[in-house]
C-alpha cells in the first residue's frame, strides 16, 4: 500500500536502501535530480528519500521546486553532507527529516516509519478510519460497527488511498498509477469501474455520497 521513491545516484547504495525498506511497500528508484523531480510531481508517493549531491538537479533544487509547487510529500534527506549549515538549508527548503551517511539500518527504518506515521497515520494499530468506517491494514478488512463490508483487493486499496488523502483531489492518472502501477497492462478506464463498485459497496453506510466526481479530472473524498 505504501509507495516510496528513492532518489540516489549511487546504484549500490540505492539498492541497499531498497533492500532495507522492502517490507514497507513498493519502491521506485531513480538516479538523478531531474528524474526525481518528475516522479515526485506525480503525487503518487508517500515518502521521498532524497540525496543532495545529484546529477542534473541537486537535492536542494528538487526539494525547493516541490515545495514551490505545493507538493507536500514528506522528504527524508539522505546525504554525506553532515555540516550544520547543510542541515539548516535542508530544513529551510522543506525537508521533513535529515539523515547523514553512513547510517544504521535500524535508524533508517525508524525514521521512515515515523514520517509515514505522521503523514498517513500508519503503524498505529494498523487502523484507518473515516466516519463509521474502519480499515484494518493488517487483515485488509473494512468494517462498520463490527460488520464486514465486501470490499477487497483493489477496492480496498482504493478506499485506503482516498482516506489517506481525504480533502485532496486525486486525478484518474494518479489513482491508476498508485493502485494499478505504471507498468499495468490494463487501461485507465478501470478506475471508473472500480469507483462504481466501491460506491455500491459503501452505499449502505452513506459514505458513497462523500465521494465527489470532478468531470474530466478525477475524484475527491470530502473531509470527515
PDB file of C-alpha atoms in Angstrom, residues 22-151:
ATOM      1  CA  UNK A  22      11.457  -3.589   1.009  1.00  0.00           C
ATOM      2  CA  UNK A  23       8.958  -4.809   3.612  1.00  0.00           C
ATOM      3  CA  UNK A  24       7.284  -1.395   3.873  1.00  0.00           C
ATOM      4  CA  UNK A  25       5.847  -1.215   0.372  1.00  0.00           C
ATOM      5  CA  UNK A  26       6.542  -0.580  -3.301  1.00  0.00           C
ATOM      6  CA  UNK A  27       9.786   1.221  -4.084  1.00  0.00           C
ATOM      7  CA  UNK A  28      10.768   3.220  -7.175  1.00  0.00           C
ATOM      8  CA  UNK A  29      14.440   4.076  -7.776  1.00  0.00           C
ATOM      9  CA  UNK A  30      15.705   6.980  -9.873  1.00  0.00           C
ATOM     10  CA  UNK A  31      19.270   8.189 -10.225  1.00  0.00           C
ATOM     11  CA  UNK A  32      19.299  11.924 -10.936  1.00  0.00           C
ATOM     12  CA  UNK A  33      17.544  15.023  -9.669  1.00  0.00           C
ATOM     13  CA  UNK A  34      15.602  15.808 -12.838  1.00  0.00           C
ATOM     14  CA  UNK A  35      14.026  12.358 -12.964  1.00  0.00           C
ATOM     15  CA  UNK A  36      13.437  12.503  -9.226  1.00  0.00           C
ATOM     16  CA  UNK A  37      11.529  15.759  -9.587  1.00  0.00           C
ATOM     17  CA  UNK A  38       9.484  14.334 -12.457  1.00  0.00           C
ATOM     18  CA  UNK A  39       8.497  11.285 -10.420  1.00  0.00           C
ATOM     19  CA  UNK A  40       7.770  13.276  -7.258  1.00  0.00           C
ATOM     20  CA  UNK A  41       5.465  15.638  -9.162  1.00  0.00           C
ATOM     21  CA  UNK A  42       3.170  12.703  -9.958  1.00  0.00           C
ATOM     22  CA  UNK A  43       1.905  12.829  -6.366  1.00  0.00           C
ATOM     23  CA  UNK A  44       1.657   9.037  -6.028  1.00  0.00           C
ATOM     24  CA  UNK A  45       4.427   8.625  -3.441  1.00  0.00           C
ATOM     25  CA  UNK A  46       4.034   8.592   0.330  1.00  0.00           C
ATOM     26  CA  UNK A  47       7.678   9.384   1.098  1.00  0.00           C
ATOM     27  CA  UNK A  48      10.729  10.539  -0.845  1.00  0.00           C
ATOM     28  CA  UNK A  49      14.271   9.613   0.195  1.00  0.00           C
ATOM     29  CA  UNK A  50      16.447  12.276  -1.397  1.00  0.00           C
ATOM     30  CA  UNK A  51      20.210  12.567  -1.828  1.00  0.00           C
ATOM     31  CA  UNK A  52      21.637  16.074  -2.084  1.00  0.00           C
ATOM     32  CA  UNK A  53      24.584  15.575  -4.431  1.00  0.00           C
ATOM     33  CA  UNK A  54      22.802  14.501  -7.595  1.00  0.00           C
ATOM     34  CA  UNK A  55      23.408  14.977 -11.329  1.00  0.00           C
ATOM     35  CA  UNK A  56      21.075  17.196 -13.396  1.00  0.00           C
ATOM     36  CA  UNK A  57      19.498  18.856 -10.330  1.00  0.00           C
ATOM     37  CA  UNK A  58      20.829  18.736  -6.791  1.00  0.00           C
ATOM     38  CA  UNK A  59      18.623  17.691  -3.912  1.00  0.00           C
ATOM     39  CA  UNK A  60      18.136  21.233  -2.640  1.00  0.00           C
ATOM     40  CA  UNK A  61      16.797  22.282  -6.065  1.00  0.00           C
ATOM     41  CA  UNK A  62      14.464  19.280  -6.257  1.00  0.00           C
ATOM     42  CA  UNK A  63      13.118  19.952  -2.769  1.00  0.00           C
ATOM     43  CA  UNK A  64      12.652  23.675  -3.368  1.00  0.00           C
ATOM     44  CA  UNK A  65      10.738  23.100  -6.614  1.00  0.00           C
ATOM     45  CA  UNK A  66       8.471  20.525  -4.982  1.00  0.00           C
ATOM     46  CA  UNK A  67       7.519  22.886  -2.164  1.00  0.00           C
ATOM     47  CA  UNK A  68       7.077  25.811  -4.568  1.00  0.00           C
ATOM     48  CA  UNK A  69       4.556  23.653  -6.451  1.00  0.00           C
ATOM     49  CA  UNK A  70       2.817  22.864  -3.150  1.00  0.00           C
ATOM     50  CA  UNK A  71       3.706  19.182  -3.304  1.00  0.00           C
ATOM     51  CA  UNK A  72       3.907  18.294   0.380  1.00  0.00           C
ATOM     52  CA  UNK A  73       5.053  14.665   0.149  1.00  0.00           C
ATOM     53  CA  UNK A  74       7.334  14.012   3.157  1.00  0.00           C
ATOM     54  CA  UNK A  75      11.028  14.141   2.255  1.00  0.00           C
ATOM     55  CA  UNK A  76      13.847  12.445   4.132  1.00  0.00           C
ATOM     56  CA  UNK A  77      17.233  13.757   3.045  1.00  0.00           C
ATOM     57  CA  UNK A  78      19.933  11.076   2.944  1.00  0.00           C
ATOM     58  CA  UNK A  79      23.341  12.623   2.378  1.00  0.00           C
ATOM     59  CA  UNK A  80      27.016  12.639   3.252  1.00  0.00           C
ATOM     60  CA  UNK A  81      26.800  16.399   3.856  1.00  0.00           C
ATOM     61  CA  UNK A  82      26.819  16.499   7.658  1.00  0.00           C
ATOM     62  CA  UNK A  83      27.537  20.153   8.355  1.00  0.00           C
ATOM     63  CA  UNK A  84      25.129  22.219  10.456  1.00  0.00           C
ATOM     64  CA  UNK A  85      24.718  24.702   7.602  1.00  0.00           C
ATOM     65  CA  UNK A  86      23.738  21.877   5.232  1.00  0.00           C
ATOM     66  CA  UNK A  87      21.131  20.598   7.679  1.00  0.00           C
ATOM     67  CA  UNK A  88      19.678  24.053   8.252  1.00  0.00           C
ATOM     68  CA  UNK A  89      19.444  24.618   4.488  1.00  0.00           C
ATOM     69  CA  UNK A  90      17.726  21.266   4.038  1.00  0.00           C
ATOM     70  CA  UNK A  91      15.051  22.049   6.590  1.00  0.00           C
ATOM     71  CA  UNK A  92      14.622  25.574   5.251  1.00  0.00           C
ATOM     72  CA  UNK A  93      13.991  24.147   1.780  1.00  0.00           C
ATOM     73  CA  UNK A  94      11.231  21.956   3.202  1.00  0.00           C
ATOM     74  CA  UNK A  95      12.784  18.661   4.325  1.00  0.00           C
ATOM     75  CA  UNK A  96      10.916  16.695   6.990  1.00  0.00           C
ATOM     76  CA  UNK A  97      13.972  14.845   8.279  1.00  0.00           C
ATOM     77  CA  UNK A  98      17.705  14.689   7.638  1.00  0.00           C
ATOM     78  CA  UNK A  99      19.916  11.597   7.991  1.00  0.00           C
ATOM     79  CA  UNK A 100      23.626  11.581   7.241  1.00  0.00           C
ATOM     80  CA  UNK A 101      25.597   8.779   5.591  1.00  0.00           C
ATOM     81  CA  UNK A 102      26.708   6.308   6.706  1.00  0.00           C
ATOM     82  CA  UNK A 103      23.622   5.440   8.710  1.00  0.00           C
ATOM     83  CA  UNK A 104      22.425   2.474  10.713  1.00  0.00           C
ATOM     84  CA  UNK A 105      19.848   0.212   9.096  1.00  0.00           C
ATOM     85  CA  UNK A 106      17.639   0.326  12.185  1.00  0.00           C
ATOM     86  CA  UNK A 107      17.703   4.121  12.360  1.00  0.00           C
ATOM     87  CA  UNK A 108      16.657   4.463   8.720  1.00  0.00           C
ATOM     88  CA  UNK A 109      13.688   2.151   9.260  1.00  0.00           C
ATOM     89  CA  UNK A 110      12.612   4.002  12.406  1.00  0.00           C
ATOM     90  CA  UNK A 111      12.834   7.417  10.759  1.00  0.00           C
ATOM     91  CA  UNK A 112      10.899   6.277   7.693  1.00  0.00           C
ATOM     92  CA  UNK A 113       8.188   4.725   9.858  1.00  0.00           C
ATOM     93  CA  UNK A 114       7.969   7.882  11.970  1.00  0.00           C
ATOM     94  CA  UNK A 115       7.416  10.045   8.878  1.00  0.00           C
ATOM     95  CA  UNK A 116       4.806   7.665   7.471  1.00  0.00           C
ATOM     96  CA  UNK A 117       3.022   7.509  10.799  1.00  0.00           C
ATOM     97  CA  UNK A 118       2.904  11.286  10.976  1.00  0.00           C
ATOM     98  CA  UNK A 119       1.673  11.776   7.410  1.00  0.00           C
ATOM     99  CA  UNK A 120      -0.555   8.731   6.883  1.00  0.00           C
ATOM    100  CA  UNK A 121      -1.420   7.544  10.353  1.00  0.00           C
ATOM    101  CA  UNK A 122       0.214   4.183   9.694  1.00  0.00           C
ATOM    102  CA  UNK A 123       1.898   1.831  12.137  1.00  0.00           C
ATOM    103  CA  UNK A 124      -0.607   2.836  14.774  1.00  0.00           C
ATOM    104  CA  UNK A 125      -2.526  -0.378  15.398  1.00  0.00           C
ATOM    105  CA  UNK A 126      -2.771  -0.731  11.582  1.00  0.00           C
ATOM    106  CA  UNK A 127      -6.117   1.068  11.528  1.00  0.00           C
ATOM    107  CA  UNK A 128      -7.528   3.811   9.338  1.00  0.00           C
ATOM    108  CA  UNK A 129     -10.960   5.316   9.964  1.00  0.00           C
ATOM    109  CA  UNK A 130     -13.367   7.545   8.085  1.00  0.00           C
ATOM    110  CA  UNK A 131     -16.691   8.370   9.729  1.00  0.00           C
ATOM    111  CA  UNK A 132     -18.068   4.974  10.821  1.00  0.00           C
ATOM    112  CA  UNK A 133     -15.773   3.011   8.504  1.00  0.00           C
ATOM    113  CA  UNK A 134     -12.708   1.203   9.802  1.00  0.00           C
ATOM    114  CA  UNK A 135      -9.989  -0.218   7.544  1.00  0.00           C
ATOM    115  CA  UNK A 136      -7.693  -2.810   9.089  1.00  0.00           C
ATOM    116  CA  UNK A 137      -4.437  -2.584   7.137  1.00  0.00           C
ATOM    117  CA  UNK A 138      -3.146  -5.871   8.537  1.00  0.00           C
ATOM    118  CA  UNK A 139      -6.155  -8.043   7.652  1.00  0.00           C
ATOM    119  CA  UNK A 140      -7.381  -5.828   4.781  1.00  0.00           C
ATOM    120  CA  UNK A 141     -10.909  -5.829   6.155  1.00  0.00           C
ATOM    121  CA  UNK A 142     -13.417  -2.969   6.063  1.00  0.00           C
ATOM    122  CA  UNK A 143     -15.942  -2.888   8.883  1.00  0.00           C
ATOM    123  CA  UNK A 144     -18.804  -0.693  10.052  1.00  0.00           C
ATOM    124  CA  UNK A 145     -19.896  -1.320  13.645  1.00  0.00           C
ATOM    125  CA  UNK A 146     -18.123  -4.699  13.534  1.00  0.00           C
ATOM    126  CA  UNK A 147     -19.971  -5.718  10.359  1.00  0.00           C
ATOM    127  CA  UNK A 148     -17.651  -6.587   7.473  1.00  0.00           C
ATOM    128  CA  UNK A 149     -18.232  -4.943   4.094  1.00  0.00           C
ATOM    129  CA  UNK A 150     -17.450  -6.844   0.845  1.00  0.00           C
ATOM    130  CA  UNK A 151     -14.556  -4.558  -0.071  1.00  0.00           C
TER     131      UNK A 151
END
